XYZ file of C-alpha atoms in Angstrom:
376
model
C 62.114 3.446 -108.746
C 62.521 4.899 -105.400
C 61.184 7.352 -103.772
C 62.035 11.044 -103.182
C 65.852 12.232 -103.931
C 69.030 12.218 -102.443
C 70.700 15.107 -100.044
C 72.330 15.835 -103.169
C 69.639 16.565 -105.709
C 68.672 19.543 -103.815
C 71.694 20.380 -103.092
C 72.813 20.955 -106.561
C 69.186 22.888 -107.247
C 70.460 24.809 -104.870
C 73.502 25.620 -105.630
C 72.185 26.458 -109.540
C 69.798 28.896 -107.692
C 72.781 30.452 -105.266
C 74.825 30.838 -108.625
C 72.617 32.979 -110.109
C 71.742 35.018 -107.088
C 75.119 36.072 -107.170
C 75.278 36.966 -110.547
C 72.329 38.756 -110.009
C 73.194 40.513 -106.300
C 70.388 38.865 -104.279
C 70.510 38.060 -100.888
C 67.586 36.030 -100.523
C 64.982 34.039 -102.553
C 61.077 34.028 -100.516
C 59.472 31.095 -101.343
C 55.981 30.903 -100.382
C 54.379 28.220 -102.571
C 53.885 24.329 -102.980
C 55.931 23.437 -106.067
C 58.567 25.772 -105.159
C 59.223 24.684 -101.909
C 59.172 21.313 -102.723
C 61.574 21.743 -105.315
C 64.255 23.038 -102.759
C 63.235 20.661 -99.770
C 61.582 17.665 -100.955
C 58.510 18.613 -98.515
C 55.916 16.560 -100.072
C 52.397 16.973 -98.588
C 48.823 17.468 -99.729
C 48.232 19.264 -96.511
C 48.780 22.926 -98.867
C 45.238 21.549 -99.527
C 44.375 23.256 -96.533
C 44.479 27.233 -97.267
C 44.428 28.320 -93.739
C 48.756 28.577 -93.053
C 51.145 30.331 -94.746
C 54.674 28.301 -95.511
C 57.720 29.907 -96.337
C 61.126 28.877 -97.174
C 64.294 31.414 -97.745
C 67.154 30.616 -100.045
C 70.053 32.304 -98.962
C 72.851 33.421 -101.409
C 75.076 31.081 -99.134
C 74.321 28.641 -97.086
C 71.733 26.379 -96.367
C 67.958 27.212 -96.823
C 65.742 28.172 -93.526
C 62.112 26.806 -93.336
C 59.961 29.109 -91.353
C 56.184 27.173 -91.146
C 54.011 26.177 -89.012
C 54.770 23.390 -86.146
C 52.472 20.741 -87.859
C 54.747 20.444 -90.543
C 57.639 20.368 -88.377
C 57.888 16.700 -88.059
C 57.693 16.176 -91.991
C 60.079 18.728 -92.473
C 62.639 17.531 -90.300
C 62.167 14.296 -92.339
C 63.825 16.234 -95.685
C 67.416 17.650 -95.588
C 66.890 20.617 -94.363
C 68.023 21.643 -90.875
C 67.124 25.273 -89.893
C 63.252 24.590 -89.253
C 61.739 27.234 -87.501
C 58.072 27.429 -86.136
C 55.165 29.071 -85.269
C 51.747 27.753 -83.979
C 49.407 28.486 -87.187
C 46.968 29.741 -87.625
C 47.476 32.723 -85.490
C 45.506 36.009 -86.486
C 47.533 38.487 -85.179
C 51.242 37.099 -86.465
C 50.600 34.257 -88.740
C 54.597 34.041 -88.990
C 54.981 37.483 -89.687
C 58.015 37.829 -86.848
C 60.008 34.900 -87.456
C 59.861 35.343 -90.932
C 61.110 38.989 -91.135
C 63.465 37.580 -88.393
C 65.024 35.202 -90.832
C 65.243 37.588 -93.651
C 66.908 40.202 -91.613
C 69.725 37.768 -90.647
C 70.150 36.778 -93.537
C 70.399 39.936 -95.837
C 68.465 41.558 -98.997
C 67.763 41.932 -101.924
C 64.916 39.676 -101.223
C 63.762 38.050 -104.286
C 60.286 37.277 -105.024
C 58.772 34.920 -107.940
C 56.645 37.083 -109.672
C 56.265 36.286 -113.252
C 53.459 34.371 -115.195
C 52.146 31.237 -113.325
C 53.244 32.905 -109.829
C 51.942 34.238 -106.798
C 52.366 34.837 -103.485
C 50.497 32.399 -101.106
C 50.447 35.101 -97.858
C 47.628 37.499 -96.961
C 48.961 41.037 -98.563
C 49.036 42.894 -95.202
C 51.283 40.612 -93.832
C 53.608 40.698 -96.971
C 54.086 44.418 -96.242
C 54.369 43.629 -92.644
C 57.439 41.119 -93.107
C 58.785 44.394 -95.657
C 58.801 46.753 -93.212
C 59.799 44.651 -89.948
C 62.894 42.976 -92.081
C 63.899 46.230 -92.975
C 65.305 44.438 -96.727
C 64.844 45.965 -100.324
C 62.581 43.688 -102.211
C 62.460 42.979 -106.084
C 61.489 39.967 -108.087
C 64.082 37.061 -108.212
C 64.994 37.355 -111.933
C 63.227 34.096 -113.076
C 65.845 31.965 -111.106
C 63.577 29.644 -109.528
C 62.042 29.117 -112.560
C 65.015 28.856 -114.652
C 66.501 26.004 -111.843
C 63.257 24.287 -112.300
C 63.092 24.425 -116.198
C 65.888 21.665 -116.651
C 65.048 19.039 -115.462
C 67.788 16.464 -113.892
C 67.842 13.108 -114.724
C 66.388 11.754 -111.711
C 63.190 14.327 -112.371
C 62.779 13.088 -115.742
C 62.670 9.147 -114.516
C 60.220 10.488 -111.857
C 58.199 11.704 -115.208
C 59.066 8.978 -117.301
C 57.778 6.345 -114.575
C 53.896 8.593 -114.176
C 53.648 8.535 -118.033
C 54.249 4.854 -118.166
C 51.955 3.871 -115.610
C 49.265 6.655 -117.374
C 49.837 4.897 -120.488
C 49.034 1.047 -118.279
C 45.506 2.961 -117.168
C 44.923 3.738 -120.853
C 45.253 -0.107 -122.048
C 42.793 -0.328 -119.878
C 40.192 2.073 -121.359
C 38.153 -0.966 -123.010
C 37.648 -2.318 -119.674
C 35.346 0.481 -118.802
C 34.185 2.245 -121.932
C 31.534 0.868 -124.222
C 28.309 1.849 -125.628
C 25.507 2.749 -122.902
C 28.231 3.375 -119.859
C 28.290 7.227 -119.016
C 30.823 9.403 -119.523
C 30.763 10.496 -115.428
C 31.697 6.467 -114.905
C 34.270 6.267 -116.871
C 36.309 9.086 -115.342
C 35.464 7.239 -111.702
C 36.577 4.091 -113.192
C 39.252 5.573 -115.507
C 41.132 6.949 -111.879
C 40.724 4.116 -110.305
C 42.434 2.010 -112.923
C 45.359 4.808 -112.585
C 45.797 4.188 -108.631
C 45.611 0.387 -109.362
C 48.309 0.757 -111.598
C 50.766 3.170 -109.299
C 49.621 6.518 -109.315
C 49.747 7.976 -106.170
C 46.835 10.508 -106.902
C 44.851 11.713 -109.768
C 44.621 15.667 -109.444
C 43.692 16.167 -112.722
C 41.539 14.541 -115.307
C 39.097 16.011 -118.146
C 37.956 14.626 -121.668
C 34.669 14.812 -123.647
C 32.998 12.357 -126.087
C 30.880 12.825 -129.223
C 30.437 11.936 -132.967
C 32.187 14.827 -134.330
C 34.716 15.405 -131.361
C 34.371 17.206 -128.311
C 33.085 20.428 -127.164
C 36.302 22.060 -125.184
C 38.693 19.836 -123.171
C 38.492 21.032 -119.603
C 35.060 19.632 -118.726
C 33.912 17.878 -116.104
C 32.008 14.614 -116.998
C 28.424 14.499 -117.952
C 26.025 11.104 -117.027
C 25.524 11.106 -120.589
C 26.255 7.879 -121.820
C 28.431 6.728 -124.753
C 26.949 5.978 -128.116
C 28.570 3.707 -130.994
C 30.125 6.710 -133.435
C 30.960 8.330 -130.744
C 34.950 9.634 -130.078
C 35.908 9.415 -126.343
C 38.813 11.423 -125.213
C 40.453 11.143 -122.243
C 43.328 13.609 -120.316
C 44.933 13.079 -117.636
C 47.548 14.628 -114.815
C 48.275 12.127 -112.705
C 50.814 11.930 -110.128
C 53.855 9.702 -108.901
C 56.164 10.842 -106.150
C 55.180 14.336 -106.606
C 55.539 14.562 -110.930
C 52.920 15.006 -113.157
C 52.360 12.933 -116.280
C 50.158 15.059 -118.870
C 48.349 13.150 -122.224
C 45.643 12.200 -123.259
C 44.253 9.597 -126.210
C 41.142 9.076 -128.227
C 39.128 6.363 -128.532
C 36.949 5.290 -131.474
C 33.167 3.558 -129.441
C 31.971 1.099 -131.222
C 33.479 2.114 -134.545
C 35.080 4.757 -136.174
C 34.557 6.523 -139.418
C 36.586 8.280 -142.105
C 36.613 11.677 -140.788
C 37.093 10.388 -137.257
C 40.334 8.475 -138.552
C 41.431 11.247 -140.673
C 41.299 13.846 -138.100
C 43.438 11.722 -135.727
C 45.907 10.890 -138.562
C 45.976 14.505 -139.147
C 46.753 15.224 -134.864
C 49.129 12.479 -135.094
C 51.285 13.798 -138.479
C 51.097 16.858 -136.776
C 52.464 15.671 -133.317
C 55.139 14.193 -135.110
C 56.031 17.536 -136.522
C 56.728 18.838 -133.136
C 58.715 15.972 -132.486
C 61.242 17.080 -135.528
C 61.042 20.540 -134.699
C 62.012 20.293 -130.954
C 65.702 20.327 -130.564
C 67.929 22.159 -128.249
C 68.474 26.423 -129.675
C 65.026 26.222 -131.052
C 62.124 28.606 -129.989
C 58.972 27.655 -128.276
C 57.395 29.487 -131.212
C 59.196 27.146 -133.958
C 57.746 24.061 -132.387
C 54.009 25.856 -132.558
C 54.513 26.861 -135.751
C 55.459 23.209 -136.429
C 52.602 21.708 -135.321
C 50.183 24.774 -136.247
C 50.866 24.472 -139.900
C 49.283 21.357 -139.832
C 46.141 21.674 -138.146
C 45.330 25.085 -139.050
C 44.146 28.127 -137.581
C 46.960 30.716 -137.282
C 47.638 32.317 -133.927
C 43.868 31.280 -133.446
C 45.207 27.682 -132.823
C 46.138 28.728 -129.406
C 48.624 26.722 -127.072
C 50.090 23.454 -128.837
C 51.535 22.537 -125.918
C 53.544 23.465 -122.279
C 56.119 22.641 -119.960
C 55.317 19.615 -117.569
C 57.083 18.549 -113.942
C 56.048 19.237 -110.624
C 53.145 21.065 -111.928
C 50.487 19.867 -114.881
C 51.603 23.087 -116.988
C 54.508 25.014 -115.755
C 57.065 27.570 -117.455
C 57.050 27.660 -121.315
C 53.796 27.711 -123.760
C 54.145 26.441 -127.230
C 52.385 29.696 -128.888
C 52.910 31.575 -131.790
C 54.660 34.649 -128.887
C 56.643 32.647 -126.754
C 60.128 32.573 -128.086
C 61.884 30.998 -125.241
C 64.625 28.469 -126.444
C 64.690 25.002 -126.125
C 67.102 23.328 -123.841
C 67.992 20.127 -122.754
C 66.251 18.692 -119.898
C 63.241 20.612 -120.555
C 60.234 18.110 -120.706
C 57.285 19.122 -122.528
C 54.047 18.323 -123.991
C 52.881 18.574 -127.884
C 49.346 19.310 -127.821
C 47.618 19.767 -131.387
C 44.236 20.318 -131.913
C 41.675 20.653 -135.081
C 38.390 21.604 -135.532
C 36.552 18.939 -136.679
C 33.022 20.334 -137.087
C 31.774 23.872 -135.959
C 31.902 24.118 -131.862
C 33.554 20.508 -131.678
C 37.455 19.509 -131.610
C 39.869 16.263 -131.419
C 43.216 17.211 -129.285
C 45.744 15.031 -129.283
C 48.704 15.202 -126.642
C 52.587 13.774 -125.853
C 55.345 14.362 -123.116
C 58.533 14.673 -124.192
C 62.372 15.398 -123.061
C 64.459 17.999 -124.991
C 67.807 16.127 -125.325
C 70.941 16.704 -126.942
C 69.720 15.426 -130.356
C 66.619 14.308 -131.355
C 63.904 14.578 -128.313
C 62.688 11.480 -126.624
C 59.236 10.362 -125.775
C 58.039 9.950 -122.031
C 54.643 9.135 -123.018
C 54.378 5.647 -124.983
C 53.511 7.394 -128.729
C 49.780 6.443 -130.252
C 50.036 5.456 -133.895
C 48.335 7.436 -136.578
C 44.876 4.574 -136.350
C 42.352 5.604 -134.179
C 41.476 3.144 -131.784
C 37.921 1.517 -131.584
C 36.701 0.185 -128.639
C-alpha cells in the first residue's frame, strides 16, 4: 500500500468539517494537537516528541486551512497540501507564536472553535491561550465535537491504512514461539516481540504491554518484569503498533509449555464472548449494546469496565464500549472488542479484536484467534 493520502482525502475531511461549521456558525476550528493536525494536513512527524513548540493549524469555515508553526517544520509542511504556512522561530519566550496566530484568527473570523471534550486538550501554555483571545479579538467556544465527529468515520483509505498495521501485528504474533519459551524473561520478549514487529513493517512500536502467569495476569498496562516464563504459565501480549501513522490495537494469549482446563476455558469463554460483540455491532446500535453484549458473558456488571474503544490515528480515541456510553454505531467506525474475566482473585485473561462497523455485519481487521488457546 502506499504511503500517505491524496490532495483529496483531506480535502473531503475538510470539507465534512467546513459543513458542519456552518451548520453550527463557526468561523474557525484551533487545532493545536498531533492527531488532529495530522488528520487535516497529513503532517506526519515524531518531532511532537519534543514538548518545547507549540503547533497550530486553523480550519476556516471556507477556504483552505493556515498552518501557523514553527520554521523547523516548515520544510515538512510544505511537503503536505497545504499552502498558507506561516512561521515563527520557536522556541521564543516572549511570543512563542502568540502574534501570528491571533493574526491568522483575526483574518479569518470567529467563533473560534476549540476541541474540548473527553480525550482533548490544548497543547499551548495557558497564558498564551488567553493572549491569542484577547489580541484576536474573536469569541471562543468549543467546536461542537466536529473534529471528532470527521475523524470517527473512517474513509476507506484509513481503514486499509488499519487493516495493513493489524495484518502485519498479526505476522509479529506467528512469531511469538520464536521468542517465548520456558526460562526466557518476560522483559526479552517485549524487546524481541518489537523487533519482530519492525521486521515485519511496522514503522514504530509506541505501545506495547502484557503480563504472564499461571492463573492470568495481574492488570494489562505493565511494563515487563525480568521474570522469566515458567511451563503453566499464560503469556499475553498487546500491542499498538504503527504503519503510516495508524494504530493497530490486539493482543493474544499464549499457553507456555502447556495449558490446562481452566486456562482453555477462560479463553473459550473471552473468545464466545468476543464473538458476541461481533453480532451485536451493527450500524444504529449503541456503544452500550455492544458492552452489554460482551459483559453478559464474562461477568461483572458495570464493574467489567471498558470492553473495548475506538482505534485510528490514536491507540484509543472517541467512543468507549461501557455500560454509559450510548453513542451509535456507524459505518466506518473501527473499533476494538476487548473482554476480560477474572480468572482467580487479583489475576485476569483479556482478550482483544479490531473491527470495521459496515453496512451489515462488521468485518474483522485483526486476523480472529479461535476459541483453543495456543501453547507454545
Amino acid at each position: 500500500m502506499s504511503r500517505g493520502f491524496e490532495a483529496s482525502e483531506y480535502k473531503a475531511r475538510l470539507a465534512r468539517a467546513q459543513a458542519g461549521m456552518q451548520a453550527e456558525g463557526l468561523g474557525a476550528i484551533l487545532l493545536t494537537t498531533e492527531p488532529d493536525v495530522r488528520y487535516f494536513t497529513g503532517f506526519l512527524t515524531r518531532f511532537w516528541e519534543s514538548p518545547s513548540r507549540p503547533w497550530f493549524v486553523v480550519l476556516p469555515a471556507a477556504g483552505d486551512p493556515v498552518a501557523v508553526i514553527p520554521s523547523i517544520g516548515a520544510a515538512l509542511m510544505a511537503g503536505t497540501w497545504i499552502k498558507d504556512i506561516r512561521t515563527w522561530s520557536a522556541p521564543d519566550p516572549v511570543d512563542d507564536g502568540v502574534s501570528l496566530l491571533a493574526d491568522a484568527l483575526r483574518e479569518i473570523g470567529g467563533p473560534v472553535g476549540v476541541p474540548s471534550h473527553l480525550e482533548t486538550h490544548l497543547r499551548m501554555p495557558l497564558a498564551d491561550f488567553e493572549r491569542v483571545k484577547a489580541a484576536s479579538r474573536q469569541p471562543f467556544t468549543d467546536d461542537r465535537r466536529i473534529v471528532a465527529g470527521c475523524r470517527a468515520i473512517k474513509s476507506e483509505a484509513e481503514i486499509g491504512k488499519i487493516a495493513e498495521i493489524c495484518a502485519i501485528a498479526g505476522r509479529a504474533f506467528h512469531r511469538v514461539g520464536e521468542i517465548a519459551a520456558p526460562g526466557v524473561p518476560l522483559s526479552q520478549v517485549f524487546r524481541d516481540f518489537q523487533r519482530v514487529l519492525l521486521e515485519e513493517g511496522a514503522d514504530w512500536v509506541p505501545y506495547l504491554a502484557g503480563g504472564a502467569g499461571p492463573e492470568g495476569y495481574g492488570d494489562v498496562i505493565s511494563p515487563a518484569t525480568d521474570a522469566p516464563l515458567a511451563v503453566g504459565d499464560v503469556l499475553m501480549l498487546d500491542t499498538g503498533a504503527v504503519r503510516d501513522g495508524y494504530f493497530c490495537d490486539y493482543d493474544r494469549n499464549f499457553a507456555i509449555g502447556r495449558a490446562n482446563d481452566a486456562q482453555r476455558a477462560a479463553h473459550a469463554r473471552l473468545i464466545e464472548a468476543t464473538q458476541a460483540g461481533l453480532e451485536a455491532a451493527r450500524p444504529g446500535a449503541r456503544a452500550s449494546d455492544v458492552w452489554r453484549a460482551m459483559a453478559d458473558i464474562v461477568g461483572g456488571g458495570e464493574g467489567a469496565g471498558r470492553l473495548g474503544h475506538g482505534l485510528g490515528l490514536q491507540l484509543t480515541e472517541g467512543l468507549s464500549l461501557t455500560a454509559r456510553d450510548h453513542t451509535e454505531l456507524r459505518a466506518g467506525m473501527v473499533i476494538t472488542l476487548e473482554p476480560g474475566i477474572e480468572t482467580a482473585p487479583g489475576r485476569i485473561m483479556v482478550h482483544e479484536e479490531n473491527i470495521v462497523i459496515t453496512d451489515g455485519a462488521p468485518r474483522a481487521l485483526s486476523p480472529l484467534s479461535g476459541s483453543d488457546l495456543p501453547v507454545i
